[in-house]
Coordinates of C-alpha atoms and ligand atoms in Angstrom, one line a residue:
Chain A
M853 CA -29.2 -68.6 -145.9
S854 CA -28.7 -69.3 -149.4
D855 CA -25.7 -71.2 -148.5
T856 CA -25.6 -74.2 -149.6
S857 CA -22.1 -75.5 -149.5
P858 CA -21.6 -78.8 -146.9
D859 CA -18.2 -77.9 -145.3
P860 CA -19.1 -75.9 -142.3
P861 CA -22.1 -77.8 -141.4
A862 CA -24.9 -75.4 -139.8
P863 CA -25.4 -76.1 -136.1
T864 CA -28.6 -77.7 -135.2
A865 CA -30.8 -75.8 -132.9
E866 CA -29.9 -78.0 -129.7
E867 CA -26.1 -77.4 -130.6
V868 CA -26.7 -73.7 -130.6
L869 CA -28.7 -73.9 -127.1
E870 CA -25.9 -75.9 -125.5
G871 CA -22.9 -74.4 -126.9
E872 CA -20.9 -71.6 -125.7
K873 CA -23.0 -68.7 -126.9
A874 CA -26.0 -70.2 -126.3
P875 CA -28.9 -67.5 -126.8
V876 CA -30.5 -67.2 -123.5
V877 CA -33.3 -64.8 -124.0
V878 CA -34.4 -63.6 -127.6
F879 CA -36.9 -60.9 -128.5
D880 CA -38.0 -60.9 -132.2
G881 CA -40.5 -58.2 -132.9
V882 CA -42.1 -57.8 -129.6
S883 CA -45.1 -55.3 -129.1
L884 CA -47.1 -54.3 -126.4
A885 CA -49.6 -51.8 -125.8
F886 CA -51.6 -51.3 -122.4
D887 CA -54.9 -49.9 -123.9
D888 CA -54.2 -47.6 -126.5
R889 CA -50.7 -46.6 -124.9
V890 CA -48.0 -48.3 -126.9
I891 CA -45.4 -49.3 -124.6
L892 CA -43.0 -51.4 -126.5
K893 CA -42.8 -51.5 -130.3
S894 CA -41.2 -54.0 -132.3
V895 CA -38.3 -54.8 -129.6
S896 CA -35.5 -57.3 -130.6
F897 CA -32.6 -58.2 -128.9
A898 CA -30.7 -61.4 -127.6
L899 CA -29.0 -62.3 -124.2
L900 CA -26.2 -64.9 -125.0
L901 CA -25.1 -67.1 -122.1
G902 CA -23.0 -65.8 -119.3
H903 CA -23.3 -62.4 -121.0
T904 CA -25.1 -59.3 -119.3
K905 CA -27.6 -56.9 -120.6
I906 CA -28.3 -53.6 -119.2
I907 CA -31.2 -52.0 -120.1
L908 CA -31.6 -48.3 -119.7
G909 CA -34.4 -46.0 -120.2
A910 CA -36.5 -43.2 -118.6
S911 CA -39.1 -44.3 -115.8
G912 CA -42.3 -45.5 -117.8
A913 CA -40.0 -46.5 -120.9
G914 CA -41.3 -50.1 -120.3
K915 CA -37.9 -51.8 -118.9
S916 CA -39.7 -53.7 -116.0
T917 CA -42.3 -54.4 -118.7
I918 CA -39.8 -56.2 -120.6
L919 CA -38.7 -58.3 -117.6
R920 CA -42.6 -59.1 -116.7
L921 CA -42.4 -60.4 -120.5
I922 CA -39.4 -62.8 -120.0
L923 CA -40.9 -64.1 -117.0
G924 CA -44.2 -64.8 -118.7
L925 CA -46.2 -62.5 -116.0
L926 CA -47.2 -60.6 -119.2
K927 CA -48.0 -61.5 -122.8
P928 CA -47.1 -59.6 -125.7
D929 CA -49.7 -58.5 -128.5
A930 CA -47.0 -59.4 -131.1
G931 CA -43.7 -61.1 -131.3
V932 CA -41.8 -64.1 -130.1
I933 CA -39.9 -64.4 -127.1
W934 CA -37.8 -67.3 -126.3
V935 CA -36.3 -68.3 -122.8
N936 CA -33.7 -70.9 -122.6
G937 CA -34.6 -72.4 -125.8
E938 CA -38.7 -72.3 -125.0
R939 CA -41.0 -70.0 -126.7
V940 CA -42.6 -68.4 -123.5
D941 CA -45.2 -65.9 -125.5
G942 CA -48.6 -67.6 -125.4
M943 CA -47.7 -70.5 -122.9
S944 CA -49.7 -71.3 -120.6
E945 CA -49.1 -70.7 -116.7
R946 CA -48.4 -74.4 -116.1
E947 CA -45.8 -74.6 -118.9
L948 CA -44.0 -71.5 -117.5
M949 CA -43.6 -72.8 -114.2
R950 CA -41.1 -75.1 -116.0
V951 CA -39.2 -72.0 -117.8
R952 CA -39.4 -69.8 -114.4
A953 CA -37.9 -72.5 -112.6
D954 CA -34.5 -71.6 -114.2
I955 CA -35.2 -67.8 -113.8
G956 CA -34.4 -65.6 -110.9
M957 CA -36.2 -62.3 -110.4
V958 CA -35.4 -59.3 -108.0
F959 CA -38.6 -57.2 -108.4
Q960 CA -38.2 -53.3 -108.2
E961 CA -39.5 -53.0 -104.9
G962 CA -38.1 -56.1 -103.6
A963 CA -41.7 -57.9 -103.5
L964 CA -40.6 -59.8 -100.4
F965 CA -43.3 -61.6 -98.5
D966 CA -43.8 -59.5 -95.7
S967 CA -45.7 -62.2 -93.7
L968 CA -42.6 -64.5 -93.8
T969 CA -39.3 -64.2 -92.2
V970 CA -36.0 -63.4 -94.3
R971 CA -35.4 -67.3 -94.0
E972 CA -38.5 -68.6 -95.5
N973 CA -38.9 -65.7 -97.9
V974 CA -35.3 -66.8 -99.4
G975 CA -35.8 -70.2 -99.2
F976 CA -39.5 -69.9 -100.5
K977 CA -38.9 -71.7 -103.7
L978 CA -37.1 -74.7 -101.8
F979 CA -39.4 -75.0 -99.0
E980 CA -42.6 -74.9 -101.3
E981 CA -41.8 -76.3 -104.4
T982 CA -39.1 -79.1 -104.1
K983 CA -38.7 -82.2 -101.9
M984 CA -35.4 -81.2 -100.5
P985 CA -34.7 -82.1 -97.3
L986 CA -35.2 -79.0 -94.7
A987 CA -31.6 -79.5 -93.4
E988 CA -30.4 -79.1 -96.6
V989 CA -32.6 -76.0 -97.7
N990 CA -31.4 -74.5 -94.7
R991 CA -28.0 -74.9 -95.5
R992 CA -28.4 -73.1 -98.6
V993 CA -30.3 -70.2 -96.9
E994 CA -27.6 -69.5 -95.1
E995 CA -25.0 -70.0 -97.6
V996 CA -26.9 -67.2 -99.9
L997 CA -27.7 -65.0 -97.2
G998 CA -24.0 -65.1 -96.2
F999 CA -23.3 -64.4 -99.9
V1000 CA -25.1 -61.0 -99.4
G1001 CA -24.0 -60.6 -95.8
L1002 CA -27.1 -60.7 -94.1
L1003 CA -26.9 -63.7 -92.3
E1004 CA -27.4 -62.2 -88.8
H1005 CA -30.8 -61.1 -90.0
I1006 CA -32.0 -64.3 -91.0
D1007 CA -34.7 -64.5 -88.4
K1008 CA -36.3 -60.9 -88.9
M1009 CA -39.6 -60.1 -90.6
P1010 CA -38.5 -58.1 -93.9
S1011 CA -40.2 -54.8 -92.3
A1012 CA -37.5 -54.8 -89.6
L1013 CA -34.9 -54.4 -92.5
S1014 CA -33.5 -51.3 -94.2
G1015 CA -34.2 -50.7 -97.7
G1016 CA -30.9 -52.0 -98.7
Q1017 CA -30.8 -54.9 -96.8
R1018 CA -34.2 -55.7 -98.4
R1019 CA -32.6 -55.4 -101.6
R1020 CA -30.3 -57.5 -100.9
V1021 CA -32.5 -60.3 -99.4
A1022 CA -34.6 -60.0 -102.6
I1023 CA -31.2 -60.9 -104.9
A1024 CA -30.7 -63.8 -102.1
R1025 CA -34.1 -65.2 -102.8
A1026 CA -33.8 -65.1 -106.6
M1027 CA -30.3 -66.8 -106.4
T1028 CA -31.6 -69.7 -103.9
A1029 CA -32.8 -72.3 -106.4
K1030 CA -29.6 -71.3 -108.7
P1031 CA -31.3 -70.3 -111.8
R1032 CA -29.3 -69.7 -114.9
L1033 CA -30.9 -66.4 -115.7
L1034 CA -31.0 -63.8 -113.0
L1035 CA -33.4 -60.6 -113.9
Y1036 CA -32.5 -57.4 -111.8
D1037 CA -35.1 -54.6 -111.9
E1038 CA -33.1 -51.4 -110.6
P1039 CA -31.4 -53.3 -107.9
T1040 CA -29.6 -49.8 -106.5
T1041 CA -32.2 -47.5 -107.0
G1042 CA -32.4 -45.2 -103.7
L1043 CA -29.2 -46.7 -102.2
D1044 CA -25.8 -45.1 -101.2
P1045 CA -22.9 -45.6 -103.2
I1046 CA -21.2 -48.1 -100.8
T1047 CA -24.4 -50.3 -100.8
S1048 CA -24.8 -49.9 -104.4
T1049 CA -21.1 -51.1 -105.1
S1050 CA -21.9 -54.1 -102.9
I1051 CA -25.0 -55.0 -104.7
D1052 CA -23.2 -54.4 -107.8
A1053 CA -20.3 -56.7 -106.7
E1054 CA -23.1 -59.6 -106.1
I1055 CA -24.1 -59.3 -109.8
I1056 CA -20.7 -59.7 -111.1
K1057 CA -19.9 -62.4 -108.8
L1058 CA -22.9 -64.4 -109.6
R1059 CA -22.2 -63.9 -113.3
D1060 CA -18.6 -64.6 -113.4
L1061 CA -18.1 -67.4 -110.9
E1062 CA -21.8 -69.0 -111.4
R1063 CA -21.8 -68.3 -115.0
V1064 CA -25.5 -66.9 -114.6
S1065 CA -26.6 -64.9 -117.4
S1066 CA -28.0 -61.6 -116.3
I1067 CA -30.3 -58.5 -117.2
V1068 CA -30.0 -55.4 -115.1
V1069 CA -32.4 -52.9 -115.4
T1070 CA -31.5 -49.7 -113.9
H1071 CA -30.9 -45.9 -114.4
Q1072 CA -27.7 -45.6 -112.0
L1073 CA -25.3 -45.4 -114.8
R1074 CA -22.3 -45.4 -112.3
D1075 CA -23.6 -49.0 -111.3
A1076 CA -24.2 -49.5 -115.1
F1077 CA -20.6 -48.9 -116.0
Y1078 CA -19.4 -50.7 -112.9
V1079 CA -21.1 -54.0 -113.6
A1080 CA -20.2 -53.7 -117.3
T1081 CA -16.3 -52.9 -116.8
H1082 CA -15.7 -55.5 -113.7
E1083 CA -15.0 -58.9 -113.2
A1084 CA -14.8 -61.3 -110.3
V1085 CA -11.8 -63.5 -109.9
A1086 CA -11.6 -66.1 -107.8
D1087 CA -8.4 -66.3 -105.9
N1088 CA -7.8 -69.5 -103.6
G1089 CA -11.1 -69.0 -101.7
A1090 CA -11.3 -65.2 -101.4
V1091 CA -12.9 -63.3 -104.4
R1092 CA -11.6 -60.2 -106.1
I1093 CA -13.6 -57.5 -108.2
E1094 CA -11.0 -56.5 -110.7
Q1095 CA -11.2 -54.1 -113.6
A1096 CA -12.1 -56.3 -116.5
D1097 CA -10.2 -56.8 -119.8
R1098 CA -11.7 -55.7 -123.3
S1099 CA -13.0 -58.8 -124.4
K1100 CA -14.8 -59.4 -120.7
C1101 CA -16.2 -56.0 -121.6
E1102 CA -17.5 -57.1 -124.7
E1103 CA -19.7 -59.5 -122.9
A1104 CA -21.8 -56.7 -121.3
E1105 CA -24.1 -54.9 -123.4
F1106 CA -26.2 -51.7 -122.9
L1107 CA -29.6 -51.2 -124.4
M1108 CA -31.4 -47.7 -124.3
L1109 CA -35.0 -47.7 -124.6
R1110 CA -36.7 -44.5 -125.6
D1111 CA -40.9 -44.3 -126.4
G1112 CA -40.9 -48.1 -126.9
E1113 CA -38.2 -48.4 -128.9
I1114 CA -34.2 -49.6 -128.6
V1115 CA -32.4 -46.5 -129.7
F1116 CA -28.9 -47.7 -128.5
E1117 CA -27.3 -51.1 -128.3
G1118 CA -23.6 -51.6 -127.6
N1119 CA -20.9 -52.2 -125.2
A1120 CA -19.4 -49.5 -122.7
S1121 CA -17.0 -47.8 -124.8
Q1122 CA -19.6 -47.6 -127.8
L1123 CA -22.1 -46.1 -125.1
R1124 CA -19.3 -43.6 -123.8
A1125 CA -18.6 -42.4 -127.6
E1126 CA -22.0 -42.0 -128.2
R1127 CA -23.1 -38.4 -129.3
D1128 CA -26.7 -38.7 -129.7
P1129 CA -28.1 -35.7 -128.1
Y1130 CA -31.0 -37.8 -126.0
L1131 CA -28.3 -40.1 -124.9
L1132 CA -25.8 -37.4 -124.2
T1133 CA -28.4 -36.1 -121.4
F1134 CA -29.2 -39.3 -120.0
L1135 CA -25.3 -39.9 -119.4
S1136 CA -24.6 -36.6 -118.3
Chain B
M1295 CA -75.3 -41.2 -122.2
P1296 CA -75.5 -44.7 -123.7
G1297 CA -72.0 -44.8 -124.3
H1298 CA -71.0 -44.4 -120.6
I1299 CA -74.3 -47.2 -119.6
E1300 CA -72.7 -49.4 -122.1
D1301 CA -69.1 -49.4 -120.6
R1302 CA -70.4 -50.0 -117.4
V1303 CA -72.2 -53.2 -118.7
K1304 CA -69.4 -54.2 -120.4
A1305 CA -67.1 -53.7 -117.0
A1306 CA -70.1 -55.7 -115.2
V1307 CA -69.7 -58.6 -117.7
L1308 CA -66.0 -58.9 -117.6
E1309 CA -66.2 -58.6 -113.8
V1310 CA -68.9 -61.7 -113.7
Q1311 CA -66.8 -63.7 -116.2
E1312 CA -63.6 -62.9 -114.5
Y1313 CA -65.0 -64.2 -110.9
V1314 CA -66.4 -67.3 -112.6
R1315 CA -62.9 -67.9 -114.2
L1316 CA -61.7 -67.7 -110.5
C1317 CA -64.2 -70.1 -108.9
V1318 CA -63.6 -72.7 -111.9
T1319 CA -59.7 -72.4 -111.5
T1320 CA -60.1 -72.7 -107.9
A1321 CA -62.0 -75.7 -108.0
R1322 CA -59.7 -77.2 -110.2
A1323 CA -56.5 -76.3 -108.1
A1324 CA -58.4 -77.9 -105.1
T1325 CA -58.9 -81.1 -106.3
S1326 CA -55.3 -81.6 -107.4
R1327 CA -51.7 -81.2 -106.2
P1328 CA -49.9 -79.7 -105.0
F1329 CA -51.9 -78.4 -101.6
Y1330 CA -50.3 -76.1 -99.3
R1331 CA -51.3 -77.5 -96.1
Y1332 CA -49.8 -75.0 -93.8
D1333 CA -51.4 -72.2 -95.3
F1334 CA -54.8 -74.1 -94.6
V1335 CA -54.2 -74.6 -91.0
E1336 CA -53.2 -71.1 -90.7
Q1337 CA -56.4 -69.9 -92.3
L1338 CA -58.7 -72.3 -90.3
D1339 CA -57.2 -70.4 -87.3
S1340 CA -57.7 -67.0 -89.0
I1341 CA -61.2 -67.4 -90.1
G1342 CA -62.7 -69.7 -87.7
V1343 CA -60.8 -69.2 -84.4
G1344 CA -60.4 -65.3 -85.2
S1345 CA -64.1 -64.8 -86.1
L1346 CA -65.3 -67.0 -82.9
T1347 CA -66.0 -63.7 -80.6
V1348 CA -67.9 -61.7 -83.0
V1349 CA -70.1 -64.6 -83.8
V1350 CA -70.8 -65.7 -80.2
L1351 CA -71.8 -62.2 -79.3
T1352 CA -73.9 -61.6 -82.6
G1353 CA -75.6 -65.0 -81.7
L1354 CA -76.4 -64.1 -78.2
F1355 CA -77.8 -60.9 -78.6
T1356 CA -79.9 -62.1 -81.7
G1357 CA -81.3 -64.9 -79.5
A1358 CA -81.9 -62.7 -76.7
V1359 CA -83.5 -60.0 -78.7
L1360 CA -85.7 -62.3 -80.8
A1361 CA -87.0 -63.9 -77.3
L1362 CA -88.0 -60.9 -76.0
Q1363 CA -89.9 -59.3 -79.3
S1364 CA -91.5 -63.0 -80.1
G1365 CA -92.5 -62.8 -76.1
I1366 CA -94.5 -59.7 -76.9
S1367 CA -96.2 -61.1 -80.1
L1368 CA -96.8 -64.5 -78.8
D1369 CA -98.6 -63.0 -75.7
Q1370 CA -101.2 -61.8 -78.0
F1371 CA -102.6 -65.3 -78.5
G1372 CA -101.5 -66.5 -74.9
A1373 CA -98.5 -68.7 -76.5
R1374 CA -95.8 -67.7 -74.5
E1375 CA -94.5 -70.9 -73.9
E1376 CA -94.0 -71.7 -77.6
V1377 CA -91.1 -68.8 -77.4
G1378 CA -88.5 -71.8 -77.8
R1379 CA -90.3 -72.9 -81.1
L1380 CA -90.2 -69.8 -82.8
V1381 CA -86.5 -68.8 -81.5
G1382 CA -85.1 -72.3 -82.3
A1383 CA -86.6 -72.6 -86.0
S1384 CA -85.6 -68.7 -86.9
M1385 CA -81.8 -69.0 -85.3
V1386 CA -81.4 -72.3 -87.0
K1387 CA -83.1 -71.8 -90.5
E1388 CA -82.5 -67.8 -91.2
L1389 CA -80.8 -65.7 -88.7
G1390 CA -77.8 -68.3 -87.6
P1391 CA -76.7 -68.5 -91.1
V1392 CA -76.9 -65.0 -92.6
L1393 CA -75.9 -62.9 -89.4
T1394 CA -72.8 -65.5 -89.0
A1395 CA -72.1 -65.0 -92.8
L1396 CA -72.5 -61.3 -92.3
M1397 CA -70.4 -61.0 -89.6
V1398 CA -67.7 -63.2 -91.4
T1399 CA -68.0 -60.9 -94.4
G1400 CA -67.3 -58.0 -92.4
R1401 CA -64.4 -59.8 -90.6
V1402 CA -62.7 -62.1 -93.2
G1403 CA -63.8 -60.7 -96.3
S1404 CA -62.4 -57.4 -95.8
G1405 CA -59.2 -58.9 -94.4
I1406 CA -58.9 -61.4 -97.3
A1407 CA -59.4 -58.6 -100.0
A1408 CA -56.8 -56.4 -98.2
E1409 CA -53.9 -59.0 -97.7
L1410 CA -54.5 -60.2 -101.1
G1411 CA -55.1 -56.9 -102.6
S1412 CA -51.6 -55.5 -101.0
M1413 CA -49.7 -58.6 -101.9
L1414 CA -50.8 -57.8 -105.4
V1415 CA -50.0 -54.1 -105.3
T1416 CA -46.4 -54.7 -104.2
E1417 CA -45.8 -57.2 -106.6
Q1418 CA -46.0 -60.2 -103.9
V1419 CA -48.6 -62.1 -106.1
A1420 CA -46.0 -61.6 -109.5
A1421 CA -43.3 -63.0 -106.9
L1422 CA -45.0 -66.0 -106.1
R1423 CA -45.5 -66.6 -109.8
A1424 CA -42.0 -66.0 -110.8
L1425 CA -40.9 -68.4 -108.0
G1426 CA -43.1 -71.1 -109.5
T1427 CA -46.1 -71.0 -107.3
D1428 CA -49.4 -70.6 -108.4
P1429 CA -51.1 -67.8 -106.4
V1430 CA -54.6 -69.4 -106.8
R1431 CA -53.4 -72.6 -105.3
K1432 CA -51.4 -70.8 -102.5
L1433 CA -53.6 -68.1 -101.6
V1434 CA -57.1 -68.8 -102.8
V1435 CA -57.7 -72.5 -102.1
P1436 CA -56.4 -72.5 -98.4
R1437 CA -59.0 -69.7 -97.5
V1438 CA -61.5 -71.2 -99.7
L1439 CA -61.6 -74.5 -98.1
A1440 CA -60.8 -73.1 -94.6
G1441 CA -64.2 -70.9 -95.3
L1442 CA -66.0 -73.9 -96.2
L1443 CA -65.2 -75.9 -93.0
M1444 CA -65.3 -73.1 -90.6
V1445 CA -68.4 -71.1 -91.4
P1446 CA -70.8 -73.9 -91.0
A1447 CA -69.0 -74.6 -87.6
L1448 CA -69.2 -71.0 -86.6
T1449 CA -73.3 -70.9 -87.7
A1450 CA -73.7 -73.8 -85.5
I1451 CA -72.2 -72.4 -82.5
S1452 CA -73.8 -68.9 -83.3
N1453 CA -77.4 -71.1 -83.1
G1454 CA -76.4 -72.7 -80.1
V1455 CA -75.5 -69.5 -78.2
G1456 CA -78.5 -67.8 -79.8
M1457 CA -81.0 -70.4 -78.2
I1458 CA -78.9 -69.8 -75.0
G1459 CA -79.4 -66.0 -75.1
A1460 CA -83.0 -66.4 -75.8
W1461 CA -83.2 -69.0 -72.7
F1462 CA -81.8 -66.4 -70.7
I1463 CA -84.8 -63.9 -71.7
A1464 CA -87.3 -66.4 -71.6
V1465 CA -86.5 -67.6 -68.0
A1466 CA -85.8 -64.3 -66.8
Q1467 CA -87.8 -61.9 -68.2
L1468 CA -90.8 -64.0 -69.8
R1469 CA -90.8 -66.4 -66.7
V1470 CA -90.9 -69.4 -69.0
A1471 CA -89.9 -72.7 -67.0
S1472 CA -86.7 -73.9 -68.5
S1473 CA -87.7 -77.3 -69.1
V1474 CA -90.9 -75.6 -71.3
Y1475 CA -88.7 -73.4 -73.0
W1476 CA -86.1 -76.2 -74.2
N1477 CA -89.1 -79.1 -74.8
S1478 CA -90.5 -76.2 -77.2
V1479 CA -87.0 -75.6 -78.8
W1480 CA -86.9 -79.4 -79.3
Y1481 CA -90.2 -79.9 -80.5
G1482 CA -90.2 -76.8 -82.8
L1483 CA -87.3 -78.2 -84.7
Y1484 CA -87.9 -80.1 -87.8
M1485 CA -85.4 -82.1 -89.7
E1486 CA -85.7 -80.0 -92.9
D1487 CA -85.0 -77.0 -90.8
V1488 CA -81.7 -78.6 -89.6
W1489 CA -80.6 -79.4 -92.7
M1490 CA -81.5 -76.0 -94.5
G1491 CA -79.4 -74.9 -91.4
L1492 CA -76.6 -77.0 -91.8
L1493 CA -76.2 -76.7 -95.6
K1494 CA -76.6 -72.8 -96.2
P1495 CA -73.5 -71.9 -94.8
F1496 CA -71.7 -74.0 -97.2
F1497 CA -72.8 -71.7 -100.2
L1498 CA -72.6 -68.7 -98.1
A1499 CA -68.9 -69.5 -97.3
F1500 CA -68.2 -70.0 -100.7
V1501 CA -69.6 -66.9 -102.2
I1502 CA -67.9 -64.7 -99.5
V1503 CA -64.6 -66.1 -99.9
T1504 CA -64.6 -66.7 -103.6
I1505 CA -65.8 -62.6 -103.6
A1506 CA -63.1 -61.5 -101.4
C1507 CA -60.4 -63.2 -103.2
H1508 CA -61.5 -62.2 -106.5
V1509 CA -61.8 -58.5 -105.5
G1510 CA -58.3 -58.8 -103.6
L1511 CA -56.7 -60.2 -106.6
R1512 CA -58.2 -57.5 -109.1
T1513 CA -57.0 -54.6 -107.3
S1514 CA -55.1 -51.7 -108.9
G1515 CA -54.3 -48.2 -107.9
G1516 CA -51.8 -48.7 -105.2
T1517 CA -52.5 -48.4 -101.5
Q1518 CA -55.6 -46.6 -102.2
G1519 CA -56.8 -49.2 -104.5
V1520 CA -56.4 -51.7 -101.4
G1521 CA -59.0 -49.6 -99.5
R1522 CA -61.7 -49.5 -102.1
A1523 CA -60.9 -53.2 -102.8
T1524 CA -61.8 -53.8 -99.1
T1525 CA -64.7 -51.8 -99.3
R1526 CA -65.9 -53.9 -102.2
A1527 CA -65.5 -57.0 -100.4
V1528 CA -67.5 -55.9 -97.8
V1529 CA -70.4 -54.7 -99.8
A1530 CA -70.4 -57.0 -102.9
G1531 CA -69.9 -59.7 -100.0
S1532 CA -72.9 -58.7 -98.1
V1533 CA -75.1 -58.3 -100.6
A1534 CA -74.5 -61.4 -102.2
V1535 CA -74.6 -63.3 -98.8
L1536 CA -78.6 -61.9 -98.9
A1537 CA -79.2 -62.6 -102.4
V1538 CA -77.6 -66.2 -102.5
D1539 CA -79.7 -66.7 -99.1
F1540 CA -82.8 -66.1 -100.8
F1541 CA -82.1 -68.3 -103.8
V1542 CA -80.6 -71.4 -101.7
T1543 CA -83.5 -70.8 -99.4
K1544 CA -85.9 -71.0 -102.4
L1545 CA -84.2 -74.2 -104.0
M1546 CA -84.3 -76.0 -100.6
I1547 CA -87.8 -75.3 -100.1
F1548 CA -88.3 -77.0 -103.3
V1549 CA -85.9 -79.7 -102.6
L1550 CA -86.9 -80.5 -98.9
Y1551 CA -90.6 -80.0 -98.2
Ligands
ATP1771 N1 -50.6 -53.2 -115.4 C1 -50.4 -52.0 -116.3 N2 -51.8 -51.3 -116.7 C2 -51.7 -50.2 -117.6 N3 -50.4 -49.7 -117.9 C3 -49.2 -50.0 -117.1 C4 -49.3 -51.3 -116.4 N4 -48.0 -51.7 -116.5 C5 -47.3 -51.0 -116.6 N5 -48.0 -49.9 -117.2 C6 -47.5 -48.8 -118.3 O1 -46.4 -49.0 -118.9 C7 -45.3 -48.0 -118.9 C8 -44.0 -49.1 -118.7 O2 -43.9 -49.6 -117.4 P1 -42.8 -50.0 -116.4 O3 -43.1 -50.5 -115.5 O4 -42.4 -51.0 -117.4 O5 -41.6 -48.8 -116.8 P2 -40.5 -48.6 -116.2 O6 -39.3 -48.4 -117.7 O7 -39.9 -50.0 -115.7 O8 -40.3 -47.3 -115.4 P3 -39.5 -46.9 -113.8 O9 -38.1 -46.7 -114.2 O10 -40.2 -46.1 -113.4 O11 -39.8 -48.4 -113.1 C9 -45.6 -47.1 -117.7 O12 -45.9 -45.9 -118.6 C10 -46.8 -47.6 -117.0 O13 -47.8 -46.5 -117.0
MG1772 MG1 -39.8 -50.7 -113.3

């Protein structure tokens, strides 16, 4: 700040945003209250390009609220939110559409459109908001449904799917338009371990193969640690999920919310080493 | 409890303010791109074609009962042949537009509120926004436009069917000759009446659909809230239909006659 030496020229904002470690989401002192119930008290954090932020916290801690703030579905009472280099707090709905074009969101309950088929749900954004030719949209829809292993259900209605299948359709829908940032709201809650692991694998694959930055909200610690400590490796056509090395593990940061404040921030090994009684009850 | 009353007044003012805001955004969205054509066509079908049976039955029985009742009254003046004039004018000016609007409120208004309400509580509306689609353009505009087109058409149908219903009664029960009846319908209708009958449904349609959309999009409290929203859409819509009918009638009498 007071450093005036010319040698290492300070990078401009543009250089930072295009660089290797560009911040994708920045919260700076964000506060929010519903009526007089304070949900977030001056929350600050940053998510870097290609990294994962795993948000933990009890039910009602404000985890989904953070994701809604990033999308601009809610406005903060105070504080500043940057997404992909644009300030979204106080942006108009029209301007927000541009920012949202680069974000995919997996809603807590899926939020699939129940009057549309799986195909129409997954291709919604491309069908409705782009001029992409139909054949190309269909190809992309089939591609992402293949990615989550649901190609045979393409013409079903969401109501004819199981909970886990709906969740995977929601993930497919969020990734169709190739966003650079994906937000997952409890993608594995209420699912069996096998389905959960397959969803975790999708999150890892998107992050490591497509360099999508991600924020994962969950209270399933098993899945949180799995996502944080594994990586996807492309191996001539096949994709394997492997134990990640140390530096890769550093790229996944945990963030624990309690009473509207961040009570822990750090990587998986730091979280495991944590001795705070509240965190311990959460971890056990 | 003045505090309690104050809260309710504030809530009501806020509600009206939000409603007006929705109407303004809808008008703005309807006059600019993008326009979701398929949703519009779908709504034409669900609002128009879907309401046809109810509207036809309502019109038929209203016309018939009108003929029965006015037959009795007209007999006192020995003017039974004028039944067509009475039925025609009342159907076209008042009963056609208002009863059609009330039936549409019951069928379409409740459906819209329930549909948008459940989309809201299951976060489908948030999902629309997250996918870059404006919910007003996608959900409200097609419904309002379809309503503006279909309610007047339904009203016209209802008017016609009502006169046919009255014709049955006139011929079968009142023993008025067919030609006398239709002549009296024709000469009883003034151009002003027709104008009034044609213009009213536009106002009523706008009110019904926008209220239903507004109530649906302000649903809170889960599935239970959807039920409440549905009821509110029908009650508020019906009252608004009658109130707006009164004011539009007053305005048109002032302008037309
Ligand atoms: N629209 C709203 N109006 C009023 N209160 C709200 C609203 N949305 C959320 N809240 C409150 O904000 C708090 C945080 O909600 P949020 O959905 O972010 O919780 P969460 O951490 O995602 O919980 P869960 O794990 O159960 O999903 C909750 O206590 C909730 O009651
Ligand atoms: Mg939540």
